[in-house]
CSV table of C-alpha atoms in Angstrom, one decimal:
chain,number,residue,atom,x,y,z
A,1,MET,CA,0.1,0.0,0.0
A,2,LYS,CA,1.4,3.4,-1.0
A,3,TYR,CA,1.1,6.3,1.4
A,4,ASN,CA,-0.6,8.5,-0.8
A,5,ILE,CA,-0.4,12.4,-0.1
A,6,LEU,CA,-2.1,15.0,-2.3
A,7,ARG,CA,-0.5,18.5,-1.4
A,8,GLN,CA,-2.2,21.7,-1.7
A,9,ARG,CA,0.5,23.4,-3.6
A,10,ASP,CA,-0.2,21.1,-6.5
A,11,PHE,CA,-3.7,22.3,-7.0
A,12,ALA,CA,-4.2,25.9,-7.6
A,13,ASP,CA,-8.0,25.9,-7.1
A,14,GLY,CA,-7.8,24.0,-3.7
A,15,LEU,CA,-10.4,21.7,-2.7
A,16,ASP,CA,-12.5,22.8,-5.9
A,17,ASP,CA,-9.6,22.1,-8.3
A,18,PRO,CA,-10.9,19.5,-11.0
A,19,GLY,CA,-7.5,17.8,-11.1
A,20,LEU,CA,-7.7,17.4,-7.4
A,21,LEU,CA,-10.9,15.4,-7.6
A,22,ALA,CA,-9.6,13.2,-10.6
A,23,ALA,CA,-6.5,12.5,-8.3
A,24,ILE,CA,-8.5,11.3,-5.5
A,25,ARG,CA,-10.7,9.1,-7.6
A,26,ALA,CA,-7.6,7.8,-9.1
A,27,ASP,CA,-5.9,7.1,-5.7
A,28,LEU,CA,-9.2,5.3,-4.5
A,29,THR,CA,-9.2,3.2,-7.6
A,30,ARG,CA,-5.6,2.2,-7.3
A,31,ASP,CA,-5.1,2.0,-3.6
A,32,GLY,CA,-8.4,2.6,-1.8
A,33,TRP,CA,-7.4,5.6,-0.1
A,34,THR,CA,-5.6,9.1,-0.1
A,35,LEU,CA,-4.8,11.9,2.1
A,36,LEU,CA,-5.0,15.6,1.5
A,37,ARG,CA,-2.5,17.7,3.1
A,38,GLY,CA,-1.9,21.4,3.3
A,39,PHE,CA,-5.5,22.5,2.1
A,40,ARG,CA,-6.7,23.6,5.9
A,41,PRO,CA,-10.4,23.8,5.3
A,42,ASP,CA,-12.8,25.2,7.4
A,43,MET,CA,-15.9,23.1,8.2
A,44,GLY,CA,-18.0,24.5,5.4
A,45,GLN,CA,-15.3,23.6,2.8
A,46,PHE,CA,-15.0,20.2,4.2
A,47,ALA,CA,-18.7,19.7,4.0
A,48,GLY,CA,-18.6,21.0,0.4
A,49,LEU,CA,-16.0,18.4,-0.5
A,50,VAL,CA,-18.2,15.6,0.9
A,51,SER,CA,-21.2,16.9,-1.4
A,52,THR,CA,-18.8,16.9,-4.3
A,53,LEU,CA,-17.5,13.4,-3.8
A,54,CYS,CA,-21.0,12.0,-2.5
A,55,SER,CA,-24.2,12.1,-4.6
A,56,ARG,CA,-26.0,11.1,-1.4
A,57,VAL,CA,-24.7,11.8,2.2
A,58,THR,CA,-25.6,9.4,5.0
A,59,PHE,CA,-25.1,9.5,9.0
A,60,ASP,CA,-24.5,7.6,11.9
A,61,PRO,CA,-27.4,8.1,14.2
A,62,ALA,CA,-25.4,7.8,17.2
A,63,ARG,CA,-23.3,10.8,16.5
A,64,SER,CA,-23.8,14.5,16.7
A,65,HIS,CA,-23.7,16.8,13.8
A,66,SER,CA,-21.1,19.4,12.9
A,67,SER,CA,-23.0,20.5,9.9
A,68,ASP,CA,-25.8,19.3,7.6
A,69,ARG,CA,-23.4,16.7,5.9
A,70,THR,CA,-20.7,16.0,8.5
A,71,GLN,CA,-20.5,14.8,12.0
A,72,MET,CA,-18.0,14.6,15.1
A,73,VAL,CA,-16.2,11.5,15.6
A,74,ASP,CA,-16.3,10.8,19.4
A,75,ALA,CA,-15.8,7.1,20.5
A,76,GLY,CA,-13.9,7.1,23.8
A,77,LEU,CA,-10.2,6.9,24.1
A,78,GLY,CA,-9.2,3.4,23.7
A,79,PRO,CA,-8.1,1.6,20.4
A,80,ILE,CA,-10.7,0.7,17.9
A,81,GLY,CA,-10.7,-2.3,15.6
A,82,LEU,CA,-10.8,-2.3,11.8
A,83,HIS,CA,-14.2,-2.0,10.4
A,84,ILE,CA,-16.0,-0.2,7.3
A,85,GLU,CA,-18.2,2.6,8.3
A,86,ASN,CA,-21.9,1.8,8.9
A,87,GLY,CA,-20.8,-1.7,7.9
A,88,ASN,CA,-23.9,-3.3,9.7
A,89,THR,CA,-26.5,-1.0,8.3
A,90,PRO,CA,-28.6,-2.0,5.1
A,91,ARG,CA,-27.1,1.2,3.2
A,92,CYS,CA,-23.4,1.2,3.6
A,93,PRO,CA,-21.4,4.1,2.3
A,94,ASP,CA,-19.0,3.9,-0.7
A,95,ILE,CA,-16.8,6.8,0.6
A,96,VAL,CA,-15.9,8.0,4.1
A,97,THR,CA,-14.0,11.2,4.6
A,98,PHE,CA,-12.2,12.1,7.8
A,99,PHE,CA,-11.2,15.7,8.7
A,100,ALA,CA,-8.6,16.4,11.6
A,101,GLU,CA,-9.4,20.0,12.5
A,102,CYS,CA,-7.1,19.5,15.2
A,103,ALA,CA,-4.8,16.6,15.4
A,104,ALA,CA,-3.6,14.7,18.6
A,105,PHE,CA,0.0,15.6,19.5
A,106,GLU,CA,0.4,12.0,20.5
A,107,GLY,CA,-1.7,8.8,19.7
A,108,SER,CA,-4.9,8.5,17.9
A,109,GLN,CA,-3.4,7.5,14.6
A,110,THR,CA,-6.1,6.1,12.1
A,111,THR,CA,-5.4,2.5,11.1
A,112,ILE,CA,-6.1,1.5,7.5
A,113,CYS,CA,-6.3,-2.2,6.2
A,114,ASP,CA,-6.8,-2.8,2.4
A,115,GLY,CA,-9.2,-5.5,2.4
A,116,ALA,CA,-8.0,-6.6,-1.2
A,117,ARG,CA,-4.7,-7.4,0.3
A,118,LEU,CA,-6.1,-9.1,3.4
A,119,TRP,CA,-8.5,-11.2,1.2
A,120,ASP,CA,-5.6,-12.1,-0.9
A,121,SER,CA,-3.7,-13.3,2.1
A,122,PHE,CA,-6.5,-15.9,3.0
A,123,ASP,CA,-6.0,-19.5,2.8
A,124,ALA,CA,-8.4,-21.6,0.6
A,125,ALA,CA,-10.5,-22.9,3.6
A,126,GLN,CA,-10.9,-19.1,4.9
A,127,LYS,CA,-11.9,-17.9,1.4
A,128,ALA,CA,-14.6,-20.6,1.1
A,129,ARG,CA,-15.9,-19.8,4.7
A,130,TRP,CA,-16.1,-16.0,3.9
A,131,SER,CA,-17.6,-16.2,0.6
A,132,GLN,CA,-20.9,-17.1,2.2
A,133,LYS,CA,-23.7,-14.4,3.2
A,134,MET,CA,-23.3,-13.4,6.9
A,135,THR,CA,-26.3,-12.4,9.2
A,136,VAL,CA,-25.8,-9.1,11.7
A,137,GLU,CA,-28.1,-9.6,14.6
A,138,ARG,CA,-28.4,-7.1,17.5
A,139,VAL,CA,-31.0,-5.0,19.6
A,140,LEU,CA,-31.4,-1.5,18.5
A,141,PRO,CA,-32.8,1.2,20.8
A,142,GLU,CA,-35.9,3.1,19.4
A,143,LEU,CA,-34.2,6.4,19.1
A,144,LEU,CA,-31.4,5.2,17.0
A,145,TRP,CA,-33.1,3.0,14.6
A,146,LYS,CA,-35.8,5.7,14.0
A,147,ARG,CA,-33.0,8.3,13.4
A,148,TYR,CA,-31.4,6.2,10.8
A,149,LEU,CA,-34.6,5.5,9.0
A,150,ALA,CA,-35.4,9.1,9.2
A,151,ASN,CA,-32.5,9.8,7.2
A,152,GLU,CA,-32.7,6.9,4.7
A,153,HIS,CA,-36.4,7.1,3.7
A,154,PRO,CA,-37.1,9.6,1.2
A,155,ALA,CA,-40.6,10.6,2.7
A,156,ILE,CA,-39.7,11.7,6.2
A,157,SER,CA,-36.8,13.7,7.7
A,158,ARG,CA,-37.4,13.3,11.6
A,159,PRO,CA,-37.5,10.4,13.8
A,160,GLU,CA,-41.0,11.1,15.2
A,161,GLU,CA,-42.4,10.9,11.6
A,162,VAL,CA,-41.4,7.0,11.5
A,163,THR,CA,-44.4,4.8,11.4
A,164,MET,CA,-44.4,1.1,10.8
A,165,GLU,CA,-45.5,1.8,7.2
A,166,HIS,CA,-42.2,3.4,6.6
A,167,VAL,CA,-40.3,0.5,8.3
A,168,LEU,CA,-42.1,-1.9,6.0
A,169,GLN,CA,-41.5,0.2,2.9
A,170,PHE,CA,-37.6,0.5,3.6
A,171,GLN,CA,-37.5,-3.4,4.4
A,172,GLN,CA,-39.0,-4.0,0.9
A,173,ALA,CA,-36.6,-1.5,-0.9
A,174,VAL,CA,-33.5,-3.0,0.6
A,175,PRO,CA,-33.4,-6.9,0.6
A,176,GLY,CA,-32.1,-9.0,3.4
A,177,GLN,CA,-33.6,-7.2,6.5
A,178,GLY,CA,-35.6,-8.6,9.2
A,179,PHE,CA,-36.8,-7.4,12.6
A,180,ASP,CA,-38.6,-8.3,15.8
A,181,LEU,CA,-40.4,-5.1,17.4
A,182,HIS,CA,-40.4,-5.0,21.3
A,183,GLU,CA,-42.8,-3.4,23.8
A,184,ASP,CA,-40.4,-0.7,24.7
A,185,GLY,CA,-39.8,0.6,21.1
A,186,SER,CA,-36.5,-1.2,20.6
A,187,LEU,CA,-36.1,-3.7,18.0
A,188,THR,CA,-34.0,-7.0,17.3
A,189,TYR,CA,-32.6,-6.2,13.9
A,190,ARG,CA,-31.2,-8.7,11.4
A,191,LEU,CA,-29.3,-7.9,8.2
A,192,SER,CA,-27.7,-10.2,5.6
A,193,VAL,CA,-24.5,-8.8,4.1
A,194,ASP,CA,-21.6,-10.0,2.2
A,195,PRO,CA,-18.3,-9.9,4.3
A,196,VAL,CA,-16.3,-9.9,0.9
A,197,ARG,CA,-17.5,-7.5,-1.5
A,198,PRO,CA,-16.4,-5.8,-4.6
A,199,SER,CA,-14.9,-2.3,-4.5
A,200,ALA,CA,-17.2,0.6,-5.7
A,201,PHE,CA,-13.9,2.0,-7.6
A,202,SER,CA,-11.8,-0.9,-8.7
A,203,GLY,CA,-14.5,-3.6,-8.8
A,204,GLY,CA,-12.0,-6.2,-7.1
A,205,LEU,CA,-13.1,-8.4,-4.1
A,206,GLY,CA,-11.9,-7.5,-0.6
A,207,PHE,CA,-12.7,-8.7,3.0
A,208,ALA,CA,-14.5,-5.5,4.0
A,209,ASN,CA,-16.9,-5.6,6.9
A,210,ALA,CA,-17.4,-4.7,10.5
A,211,VAL,CA,-16.6,-8.1,12.0
A,212,LEU,CA,-13.2,-6.7,13.7
A,213,GLY,CA,-14.7,-3.4,14.7
A,214,PRO,CA,-16.2,-1.7,17.6
A,215,SER,CA,-19.7,-1.4,19.2
A,216,HIS,CA,-19.0,1.9,21.0
A,217,ASN,CA,-22.6,3.3,20.7
A,218,TYR,CA,-24.3,-0.2,20.0
A,219,GLN,CA,-24.9,-3.5,21.5
A,220,PRO,CA,-22.2,-5.7,20.4
A,221,PRO,CA,-23.7,-7.7,17.3
A,222,ARG,CA,-23.9,-11.6,16.8
A,223,TYR,CA,-22.6,-12.7,13.4
A,224,ARG,CA,-23.7,-15.9,11.9
A,225,LEU,CA,-22.6,-17.4,8.4
A,226,ALA,CA,-25.1,-18.9,5.9
A,227,ASP,CA,-24.0,-22.2,6.7
A,228,GLY,CA,-25.6,-21.6,10.4
A,229,SER,CA,-22.2,-21.4,12.1
A,230,GLU,CA,-21.4,-18.3,14.2
A,231,VAL,CA,-18.3,-16.4,14.1
A,232,THR,CA,-16.4,-17.2,17.1
A,233,PRO,CA,-14.2,-14.8,19.2
A,234,ASP,CA,-11.1,-17.0,18.4
A,235,GLU,CA,-11.9,-16.6,14.7
A,236,ILE,CA,-11.9,-12.9,14.8
A,237,GLU,CA,-8.7,-12.6,16.6
A,238,GLU,CA,-7.2,-14.9,14.0
A,239,ILE,CA,-8.3,-12.4,11.3
A,240,ARG,CA,-7.3,-9.5,13.4
A,241,ALA,CA,-3.7,-10.7,13.6
A,242,LEU,CA,-3.8,-11.6,9.9
A,243,ALA,CA,-5.1,-7.9,9.1
A,244,GLU,CA,-2.6,-6.4,11.3
A,245,THR,CA,0.2,-7.5,8.9
A,246,VAL,CA,-1.3,-5.4,6.1
A,247,THR,CA,-2.4,-2.4,8.2
A,248,HIS,CA,-0.9,1.0,8.1
A,249,GLU,CA,-1.1,4.3,10.0
A,250,ILE,CA,-2.3,7.8,9.2
A,251,ASN,CA,-0.2,10.2,11.4
A,252,TRP,CA,-2.4,13.1,11.2
A,253,GLN,CA,-1.5,16.8,11.0
A,254,ASP,CA,-3.8,19.7,11.6
A,255,GLY,CA,-6.0,20.3,8.6
A,256,ASP,CA,-5.5,16.8,7.1
A,257,ILE,CA,-8.4,15.2,5.2
A,258,ALA,CA,-8.4,11.3,4.4
A,259,VAL,CA,-10.5,10.0,1.7
A,260,LEU,CA,-11.4,6.2,1.8
A,261,ASP,CA,-13.1,3.6,-0.2
A,262,ASN,CA,-15.3,2.2,2.4
A,263,THR,CA,-16.1,-0.7,0.1
A,264,ARG,CA,-12.5,-1.8,0.3
A,265,VAL,CA,-10.5,-0.3,3.0
A,266,MET,CA,-11.2,-1.0,6.7
A,267,HIS,CA,-10.2,1.7,9.3
A,268,GLY,CA,-9.7,1.9,13.0
A,269,ARG,CA,-7.8,3.8,15.7
A,270,ARG,CA,-4.8,3.4,17.8
A,271,ALA,CA,-5.5,4.4,21.5
A,272,ILE,CA,-5.6,8.2,22.1
A,273,ALA,CA,-2.9,9.5,24.4
A,274,ASP,CA,-3.8,13.3,23.6
A,275,ALA,CA,-7.5,14.0,24.0
A,276,ASP,CA,-7.2,17.5,22.7
A,277,ARG,CA,-8.3,16.8,19.1
A,278,ASN,CA,-10.9,17.3,17.0
A,279,LEU,CA,-12.0,14.7,14.0
A,280,PHE,CA,-14.9,14.8,11.8
A,281,ILE,CA,-16.5,12.5,9.3
A,282,GLY,CA,-18.6,12.6,6.1
A,283,MET,CA,-19.8,9.7,4.2
A,284,GLY,CA,-22.2,8.7,1.5
A,285,SER,CA,-22.8,7.0,-2.0
A,286,ILE,CA,-21.0,7.9,-5.1
């Protein structure tokens, strides 16, 4: 994996430079990620880049908004395992962008793992096992699942507008979903996903999912493969160790923007030693 850096000095029109957008897409197609350095945008300019890269913006319902297209990243101080963003949701973003408004002096490096390289390192038995569909199951509180649906359903925009008709419409629009609604408004949610998926940019296959990742704001999910077997903690740790061999770090500087192919590259974070940092996220479909 190359450490791609696109520098402001090479793009006269800054974040609006057509050459920059072409370079971003070229890096995403070749390597799955890139880093923009020296542009030092404000929040409005970062949100504008997100809108340029994404035809449709999506959100994590558990995060607070920094603009109408971006959110603040706040997931504690500990390390975070590799995952694709919103990987356990029915509409997984194609692109994820991060903006380090204020970088940490020490620690909190973002880890990046090319799922295509990880997939190539699997043996035949692992490839056969992970080529199956996988079901993700967990309980979601009422507020979180309604926030998500309000953002994704075209007919509504606020959680209090959600009705069972909207739930059933969304279930029909995106196959592979199932749920059990509980008296307290929470629901047990099940989603069928492909743990190995084609990149939205290169088309190549990669191990890109949220099995190794965190559940900071959610109940830890249960993963079951199509053959009926559960994904075990030992199995997860085995893959985690293998992924670490093809994982690199982004050492943030103030004003950096990272752009990731969220259908190929998993990301995480080293532990935060300096909590005086501000990191924001914007994501969506191409």
